[in-house]
Short mmCIF file of C-alpha atoms and ligand atoms in Angstrom, two decimals:
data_model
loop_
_atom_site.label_atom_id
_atom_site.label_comp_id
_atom_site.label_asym_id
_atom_site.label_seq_id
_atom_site.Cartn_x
_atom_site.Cartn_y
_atom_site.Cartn_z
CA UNK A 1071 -21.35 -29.93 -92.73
CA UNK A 1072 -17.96 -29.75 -93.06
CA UNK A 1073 -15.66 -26.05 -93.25
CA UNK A 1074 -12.40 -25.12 -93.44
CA UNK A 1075 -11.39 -23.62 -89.85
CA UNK A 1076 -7.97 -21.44 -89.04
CA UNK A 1077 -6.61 -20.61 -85.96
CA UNK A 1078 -3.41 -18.17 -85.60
CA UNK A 1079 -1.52 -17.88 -82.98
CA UNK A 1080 0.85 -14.94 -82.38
CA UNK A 1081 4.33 -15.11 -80.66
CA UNK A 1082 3.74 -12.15 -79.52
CA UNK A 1083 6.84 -10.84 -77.06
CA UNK A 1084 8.35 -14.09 -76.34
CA UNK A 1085 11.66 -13.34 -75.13
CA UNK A 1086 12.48 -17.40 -75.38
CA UNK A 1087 12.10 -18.31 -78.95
CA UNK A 1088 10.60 -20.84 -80.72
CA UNK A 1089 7.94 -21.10 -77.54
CA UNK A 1090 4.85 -21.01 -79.53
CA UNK A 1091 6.24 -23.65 -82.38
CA UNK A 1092 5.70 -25.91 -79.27
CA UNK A 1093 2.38 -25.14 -78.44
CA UNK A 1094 1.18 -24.90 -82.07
CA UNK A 1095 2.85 -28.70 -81.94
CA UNK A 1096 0.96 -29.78 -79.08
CA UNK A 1097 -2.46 -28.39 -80.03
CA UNK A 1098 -1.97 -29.88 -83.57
CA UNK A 1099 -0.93 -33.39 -82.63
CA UNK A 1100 -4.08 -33.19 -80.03
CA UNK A 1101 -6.53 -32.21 -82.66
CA UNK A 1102 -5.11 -34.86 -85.12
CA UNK A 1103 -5.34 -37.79 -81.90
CA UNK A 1104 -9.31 -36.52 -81.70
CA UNK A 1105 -9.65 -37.60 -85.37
CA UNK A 1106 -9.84 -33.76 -86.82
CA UNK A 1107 -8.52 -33.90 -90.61
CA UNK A 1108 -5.50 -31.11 -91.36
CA UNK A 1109 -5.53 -29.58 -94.22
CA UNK A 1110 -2.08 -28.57 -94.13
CA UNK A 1111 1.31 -29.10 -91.85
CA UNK A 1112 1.03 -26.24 -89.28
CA UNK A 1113 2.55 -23.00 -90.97
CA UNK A 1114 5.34 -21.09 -88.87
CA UNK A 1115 5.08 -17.71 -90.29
CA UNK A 1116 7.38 -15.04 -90.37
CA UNK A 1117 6.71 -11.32 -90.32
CA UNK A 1118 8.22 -8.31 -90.97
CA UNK A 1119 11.37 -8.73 -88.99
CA UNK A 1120 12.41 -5.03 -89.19
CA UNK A 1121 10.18 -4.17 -86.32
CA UNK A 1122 12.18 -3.05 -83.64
CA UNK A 1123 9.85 -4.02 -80.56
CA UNK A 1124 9.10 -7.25 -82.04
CA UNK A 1125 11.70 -10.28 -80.71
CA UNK A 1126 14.10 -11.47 -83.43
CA UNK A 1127 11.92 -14.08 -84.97
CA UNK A 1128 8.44 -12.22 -85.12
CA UNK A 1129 6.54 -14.98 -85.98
CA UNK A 1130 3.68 -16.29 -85.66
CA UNK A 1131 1.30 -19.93 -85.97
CA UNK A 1132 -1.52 -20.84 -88.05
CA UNK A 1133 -3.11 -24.36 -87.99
CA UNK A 1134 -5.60 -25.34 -90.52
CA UNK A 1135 -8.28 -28.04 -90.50
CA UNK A 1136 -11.22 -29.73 -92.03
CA UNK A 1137 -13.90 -29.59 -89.42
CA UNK A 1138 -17.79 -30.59 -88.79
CA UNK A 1139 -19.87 -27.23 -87.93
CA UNK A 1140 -21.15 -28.73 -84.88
CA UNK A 1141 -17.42 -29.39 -83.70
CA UNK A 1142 -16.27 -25.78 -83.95
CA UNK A 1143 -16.92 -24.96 -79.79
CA UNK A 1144 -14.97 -28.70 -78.71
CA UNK A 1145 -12.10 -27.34 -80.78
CA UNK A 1146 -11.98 -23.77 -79.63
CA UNK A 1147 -12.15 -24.88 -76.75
CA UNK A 1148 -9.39 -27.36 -77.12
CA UNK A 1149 -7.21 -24.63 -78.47
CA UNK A 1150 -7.27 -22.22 -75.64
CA UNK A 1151 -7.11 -24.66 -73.41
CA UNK A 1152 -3.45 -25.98 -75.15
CA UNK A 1153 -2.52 -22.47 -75.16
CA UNK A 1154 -3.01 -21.56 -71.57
CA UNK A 1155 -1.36 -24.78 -70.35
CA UNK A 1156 1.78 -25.04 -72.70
CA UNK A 1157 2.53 -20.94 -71.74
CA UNK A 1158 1.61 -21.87 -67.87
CA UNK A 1159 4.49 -25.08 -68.56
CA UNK A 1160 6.99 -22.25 -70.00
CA UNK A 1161 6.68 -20.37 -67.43
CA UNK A 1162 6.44 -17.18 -69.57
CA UNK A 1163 4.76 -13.48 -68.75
CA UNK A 1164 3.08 -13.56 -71.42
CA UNK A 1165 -0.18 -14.51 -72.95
CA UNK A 1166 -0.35 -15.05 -76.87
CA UNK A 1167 -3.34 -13.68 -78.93
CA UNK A 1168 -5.25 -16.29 -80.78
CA UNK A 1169 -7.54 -15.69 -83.50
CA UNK A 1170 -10.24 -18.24 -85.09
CA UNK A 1171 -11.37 -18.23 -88.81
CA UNK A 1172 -14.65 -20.48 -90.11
CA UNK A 1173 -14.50 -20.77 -93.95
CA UNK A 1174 -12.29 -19.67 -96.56
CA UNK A 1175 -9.52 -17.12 -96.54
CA UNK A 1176 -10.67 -14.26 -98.02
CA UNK A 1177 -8.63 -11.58 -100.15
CA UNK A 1178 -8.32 -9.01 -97.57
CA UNK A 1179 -6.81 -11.38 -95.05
CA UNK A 1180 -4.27 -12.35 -97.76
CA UNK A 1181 -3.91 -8.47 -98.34
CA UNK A 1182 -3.00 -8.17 -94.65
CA UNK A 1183 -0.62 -11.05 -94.16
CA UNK A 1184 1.42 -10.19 -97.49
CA UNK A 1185 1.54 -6.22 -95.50
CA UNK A 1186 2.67 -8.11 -92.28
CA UNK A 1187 5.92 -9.09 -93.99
CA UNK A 1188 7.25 -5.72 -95.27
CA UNK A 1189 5.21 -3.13 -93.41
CA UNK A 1190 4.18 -2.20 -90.06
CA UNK A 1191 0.25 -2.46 -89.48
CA UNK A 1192 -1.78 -0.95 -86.88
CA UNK A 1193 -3.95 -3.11 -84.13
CA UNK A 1194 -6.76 -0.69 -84.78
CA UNK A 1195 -6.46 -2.06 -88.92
CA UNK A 1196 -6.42 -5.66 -87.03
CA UNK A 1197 -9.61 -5.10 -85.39
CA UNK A 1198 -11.13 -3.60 -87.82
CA UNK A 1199 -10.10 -6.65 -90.10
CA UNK A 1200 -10.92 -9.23 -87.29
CA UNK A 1201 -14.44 -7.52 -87.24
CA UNK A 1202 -14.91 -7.54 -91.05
CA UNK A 1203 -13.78 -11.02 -92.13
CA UNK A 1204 -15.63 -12.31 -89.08
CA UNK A 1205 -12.59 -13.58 -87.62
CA UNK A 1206 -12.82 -14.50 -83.29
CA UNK A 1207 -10.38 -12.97 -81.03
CA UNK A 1208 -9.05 -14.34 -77.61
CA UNK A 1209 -6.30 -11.87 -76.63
CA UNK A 1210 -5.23 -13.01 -72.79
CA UNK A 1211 -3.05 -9.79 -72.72
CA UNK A 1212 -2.31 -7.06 -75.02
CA UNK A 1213 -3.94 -6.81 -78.11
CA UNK A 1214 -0.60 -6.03 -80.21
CA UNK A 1215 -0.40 -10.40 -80.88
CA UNK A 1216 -4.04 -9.66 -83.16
CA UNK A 1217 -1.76 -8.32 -85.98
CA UNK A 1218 0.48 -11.78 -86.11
CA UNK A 1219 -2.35 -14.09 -85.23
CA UNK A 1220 -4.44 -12.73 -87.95
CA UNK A 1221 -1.26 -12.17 -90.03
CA UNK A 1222 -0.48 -15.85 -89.74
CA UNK A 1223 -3.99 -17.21 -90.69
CA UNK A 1224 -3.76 -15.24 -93.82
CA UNK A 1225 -0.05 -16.09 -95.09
CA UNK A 1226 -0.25 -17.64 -98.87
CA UNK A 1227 2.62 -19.91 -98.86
CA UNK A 1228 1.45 -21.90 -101.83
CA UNK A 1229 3.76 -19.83 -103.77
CA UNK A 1230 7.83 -20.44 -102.30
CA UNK A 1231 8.06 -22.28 -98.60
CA UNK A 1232 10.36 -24.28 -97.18
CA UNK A 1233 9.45 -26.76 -94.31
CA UNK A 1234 11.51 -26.37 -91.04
CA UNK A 1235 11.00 -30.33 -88.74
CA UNK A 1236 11.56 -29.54 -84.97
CA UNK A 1237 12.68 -31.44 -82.41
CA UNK A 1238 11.54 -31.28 -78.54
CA UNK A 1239 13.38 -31.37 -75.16
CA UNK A 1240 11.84 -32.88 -72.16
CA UNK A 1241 11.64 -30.59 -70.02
CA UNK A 1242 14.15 -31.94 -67.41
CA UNK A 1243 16.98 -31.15 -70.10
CA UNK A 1244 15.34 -27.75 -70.38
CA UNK A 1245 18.25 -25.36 -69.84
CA UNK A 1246 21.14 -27.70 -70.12
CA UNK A 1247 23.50 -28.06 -73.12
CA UNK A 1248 22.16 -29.41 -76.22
CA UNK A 1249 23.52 -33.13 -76.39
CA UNK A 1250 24.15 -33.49 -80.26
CA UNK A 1251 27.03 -34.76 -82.07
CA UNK A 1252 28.09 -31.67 -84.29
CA UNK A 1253 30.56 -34.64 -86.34
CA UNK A 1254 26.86 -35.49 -87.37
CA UNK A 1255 25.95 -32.25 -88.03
CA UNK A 1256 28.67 -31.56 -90.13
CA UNK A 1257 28.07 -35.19 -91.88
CA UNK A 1258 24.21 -34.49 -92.35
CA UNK A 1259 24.86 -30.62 -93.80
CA UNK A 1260 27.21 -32.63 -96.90
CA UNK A 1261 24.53 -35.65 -97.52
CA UNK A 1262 21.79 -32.90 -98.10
CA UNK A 1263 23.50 -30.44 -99.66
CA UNK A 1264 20.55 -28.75 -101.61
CA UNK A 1265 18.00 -30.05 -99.84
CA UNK A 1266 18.63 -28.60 -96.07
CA UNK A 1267 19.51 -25.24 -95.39
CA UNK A 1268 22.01 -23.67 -93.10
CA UNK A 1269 23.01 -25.97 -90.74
CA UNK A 1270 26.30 -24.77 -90.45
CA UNK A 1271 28.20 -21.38 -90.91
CA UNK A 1272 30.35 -22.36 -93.67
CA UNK A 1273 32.93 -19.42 -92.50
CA UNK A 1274 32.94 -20.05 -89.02
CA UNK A 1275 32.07 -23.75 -89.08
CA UNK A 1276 29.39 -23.02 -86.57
CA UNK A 1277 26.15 -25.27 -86.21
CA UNK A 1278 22.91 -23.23 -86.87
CA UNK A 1279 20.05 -26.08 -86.11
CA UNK A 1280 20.18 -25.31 -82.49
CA UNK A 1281 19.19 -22.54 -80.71
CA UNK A 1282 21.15 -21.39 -77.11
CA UNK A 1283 19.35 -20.96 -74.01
CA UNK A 1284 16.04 -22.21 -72.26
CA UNK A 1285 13.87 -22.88 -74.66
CA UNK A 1286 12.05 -26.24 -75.82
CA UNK A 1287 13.53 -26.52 -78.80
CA UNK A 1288 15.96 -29.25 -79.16
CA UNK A 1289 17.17 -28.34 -83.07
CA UNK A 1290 15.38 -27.32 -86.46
CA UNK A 1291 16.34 -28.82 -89.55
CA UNK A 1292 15.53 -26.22 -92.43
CA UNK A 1293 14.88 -27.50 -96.12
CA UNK A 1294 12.98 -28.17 -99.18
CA UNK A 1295 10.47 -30.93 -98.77
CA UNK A 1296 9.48 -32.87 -95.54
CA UNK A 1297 10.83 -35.85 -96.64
CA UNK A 1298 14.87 -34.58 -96.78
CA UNK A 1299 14.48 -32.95 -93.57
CA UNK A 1300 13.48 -36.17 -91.49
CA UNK A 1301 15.68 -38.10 -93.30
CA UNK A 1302 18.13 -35.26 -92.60
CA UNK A 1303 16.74 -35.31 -88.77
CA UNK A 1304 17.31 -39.35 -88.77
CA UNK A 1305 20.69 -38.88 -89.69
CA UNK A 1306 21.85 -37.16 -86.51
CA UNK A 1307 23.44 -38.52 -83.81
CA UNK A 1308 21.68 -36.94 -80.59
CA UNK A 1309 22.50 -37.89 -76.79
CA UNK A 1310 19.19 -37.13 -74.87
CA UNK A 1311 15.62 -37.86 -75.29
CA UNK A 1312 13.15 -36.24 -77.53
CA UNK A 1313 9.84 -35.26 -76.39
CA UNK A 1314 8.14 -34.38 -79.34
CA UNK A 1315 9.17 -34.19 -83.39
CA UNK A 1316 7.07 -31.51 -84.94
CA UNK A 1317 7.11 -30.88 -88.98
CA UNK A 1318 6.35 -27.17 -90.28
CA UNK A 1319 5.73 -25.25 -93.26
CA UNK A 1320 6.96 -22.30 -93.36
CA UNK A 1321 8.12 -18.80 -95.17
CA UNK A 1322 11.37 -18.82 -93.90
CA UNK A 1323 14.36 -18.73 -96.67
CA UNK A 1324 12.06 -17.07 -99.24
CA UNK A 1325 12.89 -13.67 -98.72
CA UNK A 1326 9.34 -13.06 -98.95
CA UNK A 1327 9.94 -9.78 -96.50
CA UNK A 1328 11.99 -8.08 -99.52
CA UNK A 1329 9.17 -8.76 -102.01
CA UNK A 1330 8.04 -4.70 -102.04
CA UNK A 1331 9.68 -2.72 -103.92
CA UNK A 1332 9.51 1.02 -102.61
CA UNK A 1333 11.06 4.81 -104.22
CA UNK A 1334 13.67 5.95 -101.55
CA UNK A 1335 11.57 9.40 -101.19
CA UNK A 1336 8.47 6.74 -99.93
CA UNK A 1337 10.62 4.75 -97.50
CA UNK A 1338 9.18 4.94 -94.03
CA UNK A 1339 11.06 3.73 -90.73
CA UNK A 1340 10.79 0.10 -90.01
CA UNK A 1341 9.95 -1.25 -93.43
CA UNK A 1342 11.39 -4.45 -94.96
CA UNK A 1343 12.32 -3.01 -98.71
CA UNK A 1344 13.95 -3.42 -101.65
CA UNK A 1345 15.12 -0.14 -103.81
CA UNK A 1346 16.73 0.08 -107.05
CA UNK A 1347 19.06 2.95 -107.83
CA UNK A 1348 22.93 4.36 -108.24
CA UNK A 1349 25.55 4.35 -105.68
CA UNK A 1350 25.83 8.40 -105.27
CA UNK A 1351 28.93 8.85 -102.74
CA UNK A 1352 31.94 6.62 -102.49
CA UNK A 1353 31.62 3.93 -99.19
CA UNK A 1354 32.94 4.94 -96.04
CA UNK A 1355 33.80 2.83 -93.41
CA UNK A 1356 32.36 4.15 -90.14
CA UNK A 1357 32.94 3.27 -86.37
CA UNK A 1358 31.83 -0.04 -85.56
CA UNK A 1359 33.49 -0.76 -88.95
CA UNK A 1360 30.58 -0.63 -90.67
CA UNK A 1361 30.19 0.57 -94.48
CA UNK A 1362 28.36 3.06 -95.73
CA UNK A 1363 26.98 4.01 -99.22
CA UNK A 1364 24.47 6.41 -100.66
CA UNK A 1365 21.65 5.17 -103.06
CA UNK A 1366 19.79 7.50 -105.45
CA UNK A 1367 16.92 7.18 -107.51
CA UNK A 1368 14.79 9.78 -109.12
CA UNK A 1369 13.19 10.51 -105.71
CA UNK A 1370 15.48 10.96 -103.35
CA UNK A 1371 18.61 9.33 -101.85
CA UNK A 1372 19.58 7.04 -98.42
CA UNK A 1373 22.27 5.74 -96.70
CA UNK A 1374 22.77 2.20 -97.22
CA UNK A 1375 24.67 0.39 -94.39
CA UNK A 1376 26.38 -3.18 -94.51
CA UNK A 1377 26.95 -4.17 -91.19
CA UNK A 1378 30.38 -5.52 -89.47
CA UNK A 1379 28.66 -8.47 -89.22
CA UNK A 1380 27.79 -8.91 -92.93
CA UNK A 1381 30.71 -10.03 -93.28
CA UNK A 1382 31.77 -10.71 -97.28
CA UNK A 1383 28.77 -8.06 -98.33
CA UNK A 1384 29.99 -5.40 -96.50
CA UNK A 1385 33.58 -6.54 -98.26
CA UNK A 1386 32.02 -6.20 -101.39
CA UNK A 1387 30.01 -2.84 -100.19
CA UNK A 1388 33.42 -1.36 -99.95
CA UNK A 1389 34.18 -1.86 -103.31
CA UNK A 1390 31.25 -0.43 -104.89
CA UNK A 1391 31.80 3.29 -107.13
CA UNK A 1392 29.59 6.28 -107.56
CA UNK A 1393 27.61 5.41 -110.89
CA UNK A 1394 27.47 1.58 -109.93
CA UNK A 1395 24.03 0.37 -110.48
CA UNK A 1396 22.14 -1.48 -107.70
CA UNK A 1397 19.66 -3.05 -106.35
CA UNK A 1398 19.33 -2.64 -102.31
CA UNK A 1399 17.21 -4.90 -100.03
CA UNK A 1400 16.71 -4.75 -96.24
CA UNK A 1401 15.71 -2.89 -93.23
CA UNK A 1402 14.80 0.98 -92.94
CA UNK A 1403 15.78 2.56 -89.69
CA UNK A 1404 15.37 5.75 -88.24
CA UNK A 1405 18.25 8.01 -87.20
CA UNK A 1406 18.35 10.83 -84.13
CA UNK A 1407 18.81 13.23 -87.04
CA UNK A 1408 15.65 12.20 -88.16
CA UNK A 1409 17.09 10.74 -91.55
CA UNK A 1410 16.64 6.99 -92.57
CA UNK A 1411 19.33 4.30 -93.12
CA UNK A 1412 18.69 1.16 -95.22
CA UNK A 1413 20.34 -1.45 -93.38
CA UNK A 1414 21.33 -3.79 -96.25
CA UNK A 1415 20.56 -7.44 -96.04
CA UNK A 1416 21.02 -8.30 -99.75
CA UNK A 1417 23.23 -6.14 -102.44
CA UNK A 1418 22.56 -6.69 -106.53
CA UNK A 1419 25.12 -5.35 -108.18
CA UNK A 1420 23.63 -4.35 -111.72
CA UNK A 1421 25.97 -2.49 -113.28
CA UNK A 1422 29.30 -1.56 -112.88
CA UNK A 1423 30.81 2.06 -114.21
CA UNK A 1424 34.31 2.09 -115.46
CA UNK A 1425 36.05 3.77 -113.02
CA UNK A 1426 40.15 5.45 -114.27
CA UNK A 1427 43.34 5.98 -112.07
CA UNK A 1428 45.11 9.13 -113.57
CA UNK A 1429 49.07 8.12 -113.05
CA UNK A 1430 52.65 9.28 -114.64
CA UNK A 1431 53.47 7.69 -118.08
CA UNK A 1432 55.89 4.77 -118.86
CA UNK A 1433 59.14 5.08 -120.71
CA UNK A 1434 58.96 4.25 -124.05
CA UNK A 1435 62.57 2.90 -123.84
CA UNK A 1436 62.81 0.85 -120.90
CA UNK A 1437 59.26 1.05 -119.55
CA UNK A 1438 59.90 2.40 -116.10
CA UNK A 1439 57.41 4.63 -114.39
CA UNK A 1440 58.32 8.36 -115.51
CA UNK A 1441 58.55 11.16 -113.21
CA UNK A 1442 57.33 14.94 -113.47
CA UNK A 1443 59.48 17.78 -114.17
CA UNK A 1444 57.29 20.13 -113.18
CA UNK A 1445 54.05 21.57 -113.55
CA UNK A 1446 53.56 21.82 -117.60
CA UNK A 1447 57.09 20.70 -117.95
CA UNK A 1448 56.93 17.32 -119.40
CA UNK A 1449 57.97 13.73 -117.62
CA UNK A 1450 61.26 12.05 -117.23
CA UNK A 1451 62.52 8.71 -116.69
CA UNK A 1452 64.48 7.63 -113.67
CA UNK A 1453 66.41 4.68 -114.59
CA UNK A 1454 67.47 5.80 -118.73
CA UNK A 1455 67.08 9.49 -118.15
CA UNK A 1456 65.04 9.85 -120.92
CA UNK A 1457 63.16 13.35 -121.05
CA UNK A 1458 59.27 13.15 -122.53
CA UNK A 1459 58.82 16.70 -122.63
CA UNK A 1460 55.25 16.71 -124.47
CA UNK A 1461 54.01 13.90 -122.36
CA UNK A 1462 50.89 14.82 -120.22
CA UNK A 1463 49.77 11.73 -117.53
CA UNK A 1464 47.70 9.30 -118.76
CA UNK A 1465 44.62 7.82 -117.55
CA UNK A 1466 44.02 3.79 -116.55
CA UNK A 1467 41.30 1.52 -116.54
CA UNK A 1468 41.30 0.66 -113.13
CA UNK A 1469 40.63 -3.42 -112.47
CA UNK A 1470 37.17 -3.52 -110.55
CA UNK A 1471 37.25 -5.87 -107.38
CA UNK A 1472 33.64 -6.80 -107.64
CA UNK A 1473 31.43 -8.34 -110.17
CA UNK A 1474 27.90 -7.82 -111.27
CA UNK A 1475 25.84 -10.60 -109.10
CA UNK A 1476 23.86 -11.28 -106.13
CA UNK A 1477 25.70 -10.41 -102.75
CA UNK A 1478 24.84 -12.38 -99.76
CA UNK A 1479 25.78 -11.94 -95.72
CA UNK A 1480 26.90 -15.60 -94.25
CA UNK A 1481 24.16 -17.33 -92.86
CA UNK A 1482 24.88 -16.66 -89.29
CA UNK A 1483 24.18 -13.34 -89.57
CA UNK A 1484 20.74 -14.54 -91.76
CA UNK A 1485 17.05 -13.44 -90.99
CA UNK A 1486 15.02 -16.21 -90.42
CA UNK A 1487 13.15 -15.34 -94.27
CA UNK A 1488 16.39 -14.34 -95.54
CA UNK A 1489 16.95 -16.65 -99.29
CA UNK A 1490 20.10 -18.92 -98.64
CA UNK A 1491 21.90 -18.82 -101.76
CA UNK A 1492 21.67 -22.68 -102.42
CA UNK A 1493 17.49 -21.99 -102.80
CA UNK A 1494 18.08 -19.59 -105.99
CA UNK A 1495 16.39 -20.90 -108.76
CA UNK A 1496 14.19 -23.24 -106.62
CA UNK A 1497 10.61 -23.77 -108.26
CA UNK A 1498 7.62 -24.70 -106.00
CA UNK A 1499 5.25 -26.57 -108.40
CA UNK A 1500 2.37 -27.78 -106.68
CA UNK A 1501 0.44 -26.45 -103.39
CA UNK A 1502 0.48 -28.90 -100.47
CA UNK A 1503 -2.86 -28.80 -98.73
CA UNK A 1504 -5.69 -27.91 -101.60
CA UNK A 1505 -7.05 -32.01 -102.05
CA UNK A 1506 -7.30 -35.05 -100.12
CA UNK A 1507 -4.36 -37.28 -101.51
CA UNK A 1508 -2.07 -34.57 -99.99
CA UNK A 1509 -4.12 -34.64 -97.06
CA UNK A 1510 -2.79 -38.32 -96.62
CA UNK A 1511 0.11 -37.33 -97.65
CA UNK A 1512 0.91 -34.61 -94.53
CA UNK A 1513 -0.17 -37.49 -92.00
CA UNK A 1514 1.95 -39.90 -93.33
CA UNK A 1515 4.61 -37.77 -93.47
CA UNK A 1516 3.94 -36.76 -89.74
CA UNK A 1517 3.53 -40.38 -88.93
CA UNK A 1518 7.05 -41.69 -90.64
CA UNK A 1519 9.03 -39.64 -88.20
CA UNK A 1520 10.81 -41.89 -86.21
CA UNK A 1521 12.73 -40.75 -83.08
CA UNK A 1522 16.23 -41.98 -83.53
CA UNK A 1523 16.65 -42.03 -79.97
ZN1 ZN B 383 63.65 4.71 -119.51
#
């Protein structure tokens, strides 16, 4: 009899990223050579990445297949073997949780995974989970990776994904420079405008596909549909050898960490969030350069801080006026003082107030800019001498800077789930992964990846 089987697989304390894409790659393209049907493109998930002693990505794997009952042990067993190997090949201290589902998803697991993006959860709530949903376990160190792995089994992304394709190094260019043509990068990034996603910093000019340092990861191309993305991948001119060409579906440019909306007087540290309320003290720059601005609503208020880095949002934080109307989305962090910050990934302005500049008033003969005689004692002009003696100062509209709209950092200083301005408005219309036609359709996708080297 056939079921549905999941396996997760956390990325738990990697300090090299993107290690665990490459095993989740292996372990798929093994259990796809052994003749196991997928039932979707392995999903790179990405949690909650306001937790401070997770790495930068915090993500995690999932892999999901269509598999004979009597099967189940061959590929267990296939999976922890793949894991133990590819983190023995990496060389890394660390042992990733894995966790193995038989059947459906059930409604708690998607309860838990939606948490895992905005919230911090508890092991002891994973166990207890694990335990109830009859989900199996291998944890090779810790148990902290059970909240990802499990996390990662349970992530809907039916609703908004993107797909991220991955290229390999083998591993005796492990370490050196990256050998690709960033001409081609640059070309590529124009031809898919719209359907790829921040391959360059359009500021800066700097390429995003490739990570720095020792991991496996040659490049990622980030975008809309697997299709555009190996075309996009095809397009690039790239100087060494590929080992491996890996395509993912994944949560990342959905901003699907700033889905909760919270009351500032529930905000807890370490929270993705998104609050809605009314700039309550003028911005301040602060050391570091950093802005920041105070955000009431009926419960309480925070300090809201745009980062140096933001670059053109923390511009625009600057700008912003007590009364202003906004909406707020990022990362809640602690202070020593024991009060919270809201560090801001994504500013709405809603509303702006009219704000008034009280100044002298203008001759009514020659227009120049009057000047006081005195307390109570009327206005004069410079130039035609002209004496306004009733005259009291008047007040100005002032010109606001900023607009009402949707404020973004640049996308080097992105999240990896952070919504790249050129996805707004995107529509996902139907799942991948829920019939057999699109079962075809993931390995024939997987299978039309040629490596262009
Ligand atoms: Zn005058």
């Amino acid at each position: 009899m056939l079921t549905e089987f999941h396996i997760g697989i956390d990325d738990t304390d990697s300090r090299l990223g993107g290690c665990t894409t490459y095993t989740a790659a292996i372990l798929f393209q093994e259990l796809v050579s052994e003749g196991f049907k997928p039932l979707d493109f392995p999903c790179l998930v990405r949690l909650n990445p306001n937790i401070p002693w997770k790495t930068r990505g915090n993500g995690a794997l999932s892999l999901h297949f269509s598999i004979e009952e009597k099967q189940l042990e061959e590929v267990k067993k296939i999976a922890i073997g793949t894991v133990e190997r590819t983190t023995d090949l990496a060389q890394r201290a660390t042992d990733p949780a894995v966790v193995f589902l038989k059947g459906r998803v059930s409604n708690p697991l998607r309860e838990f995974s939606a948490r895992a993006l905005h919230d911090i959860l508890s092991v002891r709530e994973a166990q207890q989970l694990a335990e109830s949903v009859d989900a199996e376990a291998h944890l090779l160190k810790g148990s902290q990776g059970l909240v990802g792995a499990l996390a990662s089994v349970g992530a809907d992304l039916d609703h908004d994904h993107t797909f991220e394709i991955i290229a390999y190094r083998t591993p005796e260019n492990i370490g050196s420079t990256r050998r690709v043509s960033l001409d081609s990068v640059r070309q590529m990034d124009t031809m898919f405008q719209g359907l790829t996603f921040n391959n360059i910093d359009p500021e800066t000019g700097r390429v995003l596909i490739c990570p720095h340092g020792p991991d496996p990861v040659l490049l990622g191309i980030r975008g809309e549909d697997p299709t555009s993305v190996t075309k996009a991948l095809n397009q690039l001119d790239i100087d060494e050898s590929i080992e491996r060409v890996m395509m993912f579906k994944t949560n990342q440019g959905t901003d699907a960490h700033l889905s909760c909306q919270r009351r500032i007087g529930a905000l807890r540290p370490y929270q993705s969030t998104l609050v809605i309320g009314i700039v309550s003290s003028a911005p301040r720059i602060v050391r570091g350069g950093h802005v920041i601005f105070r955000v009431l609503d009926e419960t309480g208020s925070v300090d809201c801080a745009a980062y140096h880095a933001t670059g053109s949002l923390r511009e625009t934080s600057l700008q912003l006026f007590p009364g202003d109307s906004v909406t707020v989305s990022g990362g809640i962090r602690p202070r020593l003082s024991g009060e919270l910050t809201l560090n801001v990934e994504k500013l709405e302005v809603t509303s702006l107030v009219d704000t008034v500049r009280v100044e002298n008033p203008s001759c009514s003969n020659c227009g120049t800019l009057c000047e006081s005689m005195g307390r109570g004692q009327g206005f004069r002009c410079r130039k035609c001498k002209a004496r306004f003696p009733r005259t009291s100062r008047v007040e100005k509209l002032e010109h606001r800077r900023i607009r009402v709209g949707v404020y973004l950092p640049p996308p080097r200083a992105h999240r990896h789930l952070t919504k790249p301005a050129s996805r707004d408005g995107v529509r996902r219309p139907t799942p991948y992964g829920t019939n057999n036609s699109s079962m075809d359709e993931i390995l024939e996708s997987l299978a039309s990846i040629s490596i262009a080297s």
